[in-house]
Amino acid sequence: MKNLLCFLFFIGYHVIYSQSKLTEVWEPIPNEVNSFSNFSPPSDAIVLFDGSDFSKWETWGNKEPGWTINEDGSMTVVNGKGSIFTKESFGSVQLHIEWRTGTENLEKHKDQSRSNSGVFLQKNYEIQILDSYKNPTYVNGQAGSVYKQHIPLVNVSRKPGDWQSYDIIFTAPKFKNKELEKPGFFTVFHNGVLIQNHVEIKGTTTNVGKPRYSPHGDAPIMLQDHCCIPLSFRNIWIRKLE
Ligand code: MG
């Protein structure tokens, strides 16, 4: 019985793995360009994280996040402690977030295993966070991609250990009578450089299969606990756009 279960798990894992491969795109590879410095919140922003506490955040089950707050005003993912969510729900927003990929065990990890995380708008629509500095992966899953939907225009990734930023303009999708009325859109700047220019969101960003929409209202921002080399975040702020 145990051997049968192991066999079925093995088969299931390989079916899902091979299906996820079908939607990976590896070319054309975005050009590498340099970037500017980061900046501080405008006066009308809601500060979601300034280094002092997790008061605006929770994890599954409405619990306090199990991630670490550091003395330098950043927080670090503790892999296995779960993704974190804002307590507040949002519609269309401008979101600023700074992140730093980890420098440990780089020789052991590559591709999607280097500081894989993501910032999810309305818990459904992911802008990928990953160490994409000289770390090839499928280009619709590299840093700055709308995951498995839109390749970034250029690769502005800095080396592991350097702080980076996303400035995301998210137009929330609209639903009427449980049907999609208007799709959502993303515009994204990575380290000050435009990498997504008003691209249409095709549905929930998913690893397997085609994206599709499921109706919802305002929802939290989510930061993903995903894989392998812990990364850090700091200076997270948001402005409501509607
Ligand atoms: Mg991710």
Short mmCIF file of C-alpha atoms and ligand atoms in Angstrom, two decimals:
data_model
loop_
_atom_site.label_atom_id
_atom_site.label_comp_id
_atom_site.label_asym_id
_atom_site.label_seq_id
_atom_site.Cartn_x
_atom_site.Cartn_y
_atom_site.Cartn_z
CA MET A 1 0.00 0.00 0.00
CA LYS A 2 2.78 2.40 0.98
CA ASN A 3 4.67 1.59 -2.23
CA LEU A 4 1.50 2.22 -4.29
CA LEU A 5 1.00 5.63 -2.66
CA CYS A 6 4.64 6.53 -3.31
CA PHE A 7 4.25 5.45 -6.93
CA LEU A 8 1.05 7.51 -7.40
CA PHE A 9 2.70 10.55 -5.78
CA PHE A 10 5.72 10.11 -8.08
CA ILE A 11 3.48 9.91 -11.18
CA GLY A 12 1.35 12.89 -10.06
CA TYR A 13 4.41 15.03 -9.38
CA HIS A 14 5.84 14.31 -12.81
CA VAL A 15 2.52 15.01 -14.59
CA ILE A 16 2.28 18.45 -12.89
CA TYR A 17 6.00 19.14 -13.49
CA SER A 18 5.73 18.31 -17.21
CA GLN A 19 2.55 20.41 -17.54
CA SER A 20 4.24 23.40 -15.91
CA LYS A 21 7.08 23.06 -18.46
CA LEU A 22 4.60 23.52 -21.34
CA THR A 23 4.03 27.17 -20.39
CA GLU A 24 7.66 28.15 -19.81
CA VAL A 25 9.12 30.61 -22.32
CA TRP A 26 12.92 31.01 -22.44
CA GLU A 27 13.45 33.45 -25.35
CA PRO A 28 13.86 36.27 -26.24
CA ILE A 29 15.95 37.10 -23.14
CA PRO A 30 15.41 40.72 -21.94
CA ASN A 31 18.47 43.00 -22.23
CA GLU A 32 20.39 43.93 -19.08
CA VAL A 33 20.36 47.65 -18.17
CA ASN A 34 21.47 49.79 -15.22
CA SER A 35 19.16 51.61 -12.81
CA PHE A 36 18.80 54.52 -10.36
CA SER A 37 18.43 54.79 -6.57
CA ASN A 38 15.25 54.22 -4.53
CA PHE A 39 13.04 56.91 -2.98
CA SER A 40 10.89 57.55 0.08
CA PRO A 41 7.08 57.54 0.50
CA PRO A 42 4.99 60.50 -0.71
CA SER A 43 2.95 62.23 1.96
CA ASP A 44 -0.38 60.66 0.88
CA ALA A 45 0.88 57.07 1.02
CA ILE A 46 -0.22 54.40 3.49
CA VAL A 47 3.00 52.99 4.94
CA LEU A 48 2.63 49.21 5.08
CA PHE A 49 6.08 48.49 6.53
CA ASP A 50 8.69 50.91 7.89
CA GLY A 51 10.79 48.44 9.84
CA SER A 52 9.10 48.87 13.21
CA ASP A 53 6.51 46.07 13.31
CA PHE A 54 4.07 43.77 11.46
CA SER A 55 1.01 45.76 12.57
CA LYS A 56 -0.32 46.00 8.99
CA TRP A 57 0.34 42.32 8.20
CA GLU A 58 -0.84 38.83 9.09
CA THR A 59 -0.30 35.27 7.92
CA TRP A 60 -2.72 32.36 7.38
CA GLY A 61 -5.36 32.07 10.12
CA ASN A 62 -5.10 35.79 10.96
CA LYS A 63 -1.89 35.08 12.89
CA GLU A 64 1.17 37.27 13.42
CA PRO A 65 3.71 36.71 10.62
CA GLY A 66 6.57 34.36 11.53
CA TRP A 67 9.11 36.34 9.49
CA THR A 68 12.01 38.25 11.08
CA ILE A 69 12.29 42.01 11.60
CA ASN A 70 15.92 43.16 11.37
CA GLU A 71 17.75 46.03 13.05
CA ASP A 72 18.29 47.77 9.70
CA GLY A 73 14.53 48.30 9.23
CA SER A 74 13.96 45.34 6.92
CA MET A 75 12.09 42.07 7.28
CA THR A 76 13.32 38.67 6.13
CA VAL A 77 11.27 35.73 4.89
CA VAL A 78 11.50 32.63 7.06
CA ASN A 79 10.85 29.84 4.58
CA GLY A 80 8.10 27.55 5.81
CA LYS A 81 6.43 30.19 8.00
CA GLY A 82 4.01 31.07 5.22
CA SER A 83 3.19 34.00 2.96
CA ILE A 84 2.04 37.25 4.58
CA PHE A 85 -0.94 39.45 3.73
CA THR A 86 -1.96 43.01 4.44
CA LYS A 87 -4.82 43.18 6.94
CA GLU A 88 -6.43 45.79 4.72
CA SER A 89 -7.93 44.99 1.31
CA PHE A 90 -7.21 47.15 -1.72
CA GLY A 91 -8.52 47.86 -5.23
CA SER A 92 -6.45 49.79 -7.77
CA VAL A 93 -3.20 51.03 -6.24
CA GLN A 94 0.30 52.36 -6.67
CA LEU A 95 2.62 50.14 -4.63
CA HIS A 96 6.26 50.72 -3.74
CA ILE A 97 8.29 47.85 -2.32
CA GLU A 98 12.02 47.31 -1.87
CA TRP A 99 13.59 43.85 -1.77
CA ARG A 100 17.00 42.25 -1.54
CA THR A 101 17.80 38.74 -2.69
CA GLY A 102 19.98 36.55 -0.46
CA THR A 103 23.68 35.80 -0.89
CA GLU A 104 23.85 32.46 0.92
CA ASN A 105 24.28 29.12 -0.86
CA LEU A 106 24.27 30.65 -4.35
CA GLU A 107 26.36 27.73 -5.59
CA LYS A 108 23.60 25.33 -4.57
CA HIS A 109 20.70 27.18 -6.18
CA LYS A 110 19.86 28.54 -9.63
CA ASP A 111 16.89 29.16 -11.91
CA GLN A 112 13.67 29.44 -9.83
CA SER A 113 15.45 28.41 -6.60
CA ARG A 114 17.17 31.76 -5.95
CA SER A 115 15.17 33.95 -3.54
CA ASN A 116 11.89 33.11 -5.23
CA SER A 117 9.05 35.19 -3.87
CA GLY A 118 6.44 37.45 -5.38
CA VAL A 119 4.22 40.41 -4.69
CA PHE A 120 0.60 39.52 -5.34
CA LEU A 121 -2.00 42.21 -5.93
CA GLN A 122 -5.42 41.24 -4.63
CA LYS A 123 -3.85 37.88 -3.67
CA ASN A 124 -4.24 36.76 -7.30
CA TYR A 125 -1.92 38.65 -9.62
CA GLU A 126 1.82 38.12 -9.15
CA ILE A 127 4.74 40.27 -10.11
CA GLN A 128 7.56 37.78 -9.75
CA ILE A 129 10.39 38.42 -7.31
CA LEU A 130 13.50 36.36 -7.98
CA ASP A 131 17.27 36.69 -8.17
CA SER A 132 17.46 37.25 -11.93
CA TYR A 133 21.02 38.63 -11.90
CA LYS A 134 22.90 36.39 -14.31
CA ASN A 135 20.56 33.57 -13.31
CA PRO A 136 18.72 32.32 -16.40
CA THR A 137 15.22 30.94 -16.06
CA TYR A 138 12.10 30.92 -18.21
CA VAL A 139 11.67 34.58 -19.10
CA ASN A 140 7.97 34.74 -18.29
CA GLY A 141 8.97 33.70 -14.76
CA GLN A 142 12.02 35.93 -14.19
CA ALA A 143 12.03 38.96 -11.86
CA GLY A 144 9.53 41.56 -13.03
CA SER A 145 7.41 39.19 -15.07
CA VAL A 146 3.66 39.16 -14.65
CA TYR A 147 4.06 35.51 -13.79
CA LYS A 148 3.58 33.29 -16.87
CA GLN A 149 1.78 36.15 -18.65
CA HIS A 150 4.13 39.02 -19.54
CA ILE A 151 7.93 39.04 -19.93
CA PRO A 152 9.64 42.19 -18.53
CA LEU A 153 10.77 44.63 -21.23
CA VAL A 154 14.34 44.62 -19.83
CA ASN A 155 16.21 42.92 -16.99
CA VAL A 156 17.16 45.56 -14.40
CA SER A 157 18.22 43.03 -11.76
CA ARG A 158 20.97 43.95 -9.32
CA LYS A 159 23.32 41.39 -7.82
CA PRO A 160 22.38 39.38 -4.71
CA GLY A 161 22.69 41.46 -1.54
CA ASP A 162 21.85 44.78 -3.26
CA TRP A 163 18.54 46.51 -2.54
CA GLN A 164 16.10 46.80 -5.44
CA SER A 165 12.66 48.33 -5.87
CA TYR A 166 9.37 47.81 -7.65
CA ASP A 167 6.92 50.60 -8.28
CA ILE A 168 3.72 48.95 -9.41
CA ILE A 169 0.63 50.61 -10.82
CA PHE A 170 -2.20 48.11 -10.60
CA THR A 171 -5.62 48.67 -12.13
CA ALA A 172 -7.95 46.16 -10.54
CA PRO A 173 -10.22 44.02 -12.74
CA LYS A 174 -13.95 44.72 -12.55
CA PHE A 175 -16.62 42.05 -12.25
CA LYS A 176 -20.36 42.37 -12.79
CA ASN A 177 -22.91 39.62 -12.16
CA LYS A 178 -19.98 37.24 -11.50
CA GLU A 179 -18.58 37.91 -14.98
CA LEU A 180 -15.48 39.86 -15.98
CA GLU A 181 -16.50 43.36 -16.99
CA LYS A 182 -13.01 44.90 -17.41
CA PRO A 183 -9.63 43.13 -17.13
CA GLY A 184 -6.90 44.37 -14.79
CA PHE A 185 -3.66 46.06 -15.92
CA PHE A 186 -0.10 46.34 -14.63
CA THR A 187 2.51 49.02 -15.16
CA VAL A 188 5.76 48.23 -13.33
CA PHE A 189 9.06 50.03 -12.77
CA HIS A 190 12.04 47.95 -11.56
CA ASN A 191 14.76 50.08 -9.95
CA GLY A 192 13.13 53.07 -11.64
CA VAL A 193 13.05 51.54 -15.12
CA LEU A 194 9.81 50.72 -16.95
CA ILE A 195 9.52 46.95 -17.36
CA GLN A 196 5.75 46.43 -17.80
CA ASN A 197 3.86 49.07 -19.80
CA HIS A 198 0.10 48.86 -19.11
CA VAL A 199 -0.11 45.16 -19.85
CA GLU A 200 -3.45 43.39 -19.62
CA ILE A 201 -3.80 40.79 -16.89
CA LYS A 202 -5.24 37.60 -18.37
CA GLY A 203 -6.48 36.14 -15.10
CA THR A 204 -5.05 34.73 -11.89
CA THR A 205 -1.32 34.12 -12.37
CA THR A 206 -0.87 30.37 -12.19
CA ASN A 207 2.05 27.97 -12.57
CA VAL A 208 0.07 25.30 -14.42
CA GLY A 209 -2.32 25.87 -17.31
CA LYS A 210 -3.92 28.98 -18.80
CA PRO A 211 -4.83 31.93 -16.58
CA ARG A 212 -8.49 32.68 -16.01
CA TYR A 213 -10.40 35.10 -13.82
CA SER A 214 -12.44 34.20 -10.76
CA PRO A 215 -14.70 37.05 -9.56
CA HIS A 216 -13.63 38.85 -6.37
CA GLY A 217 -13.71 42.22 -4.70
CA ASP A 218 -10.97 44.23 -3.01
CA ALA A 219 -8.36 41.92 -1.49
CA PRO A 220 -5.04 42.07 0.41
CA ILE A 221 -1.53 42.42 -0.95
CA MET A 222 0.41 39.18 -0.46
CA LEU A 223 4.17 38.62 -0.16
CA GLN A 224 5.07 35.08 -1.01
CA ASP A 225 7.06 32.58 1.01
CA HIS A 226 8.24 30.39 -1.83
CA CYS A 227 11.68 28.97 -2.15
CA CYS A 228 15.14 28.38 -1.11
CA ILE A 229 17.30 31.44 -0.43
CA PRO A 230 15.58 33.83 2.03
CA LEU A 231 15.16 37.42 0.86
CA SER A 232 14.34 40.66 2.64
CA PHE A 233 11.86 43.53 2.18
CA ARG A 234 11.77 47.13 3.38
CA ASN A 235 10.02 50.48 2.75
CA ILE A 236 6.63 49.24 1.58
CA TRP A 237 3.99 51.85 0.90
CA ILE A 238 0.81 52.11 -1.11
CA ARG A 239 -1.47 54.78 -2.58
CA LYS A 240 -5.10 54.04 -3.41
CA LEU A 241 -6.03 54.99 -6.97
CA GLU A 242 -9.81 54.90 -6.73
MG MG B 1 7.02 33.72 -7.11
#
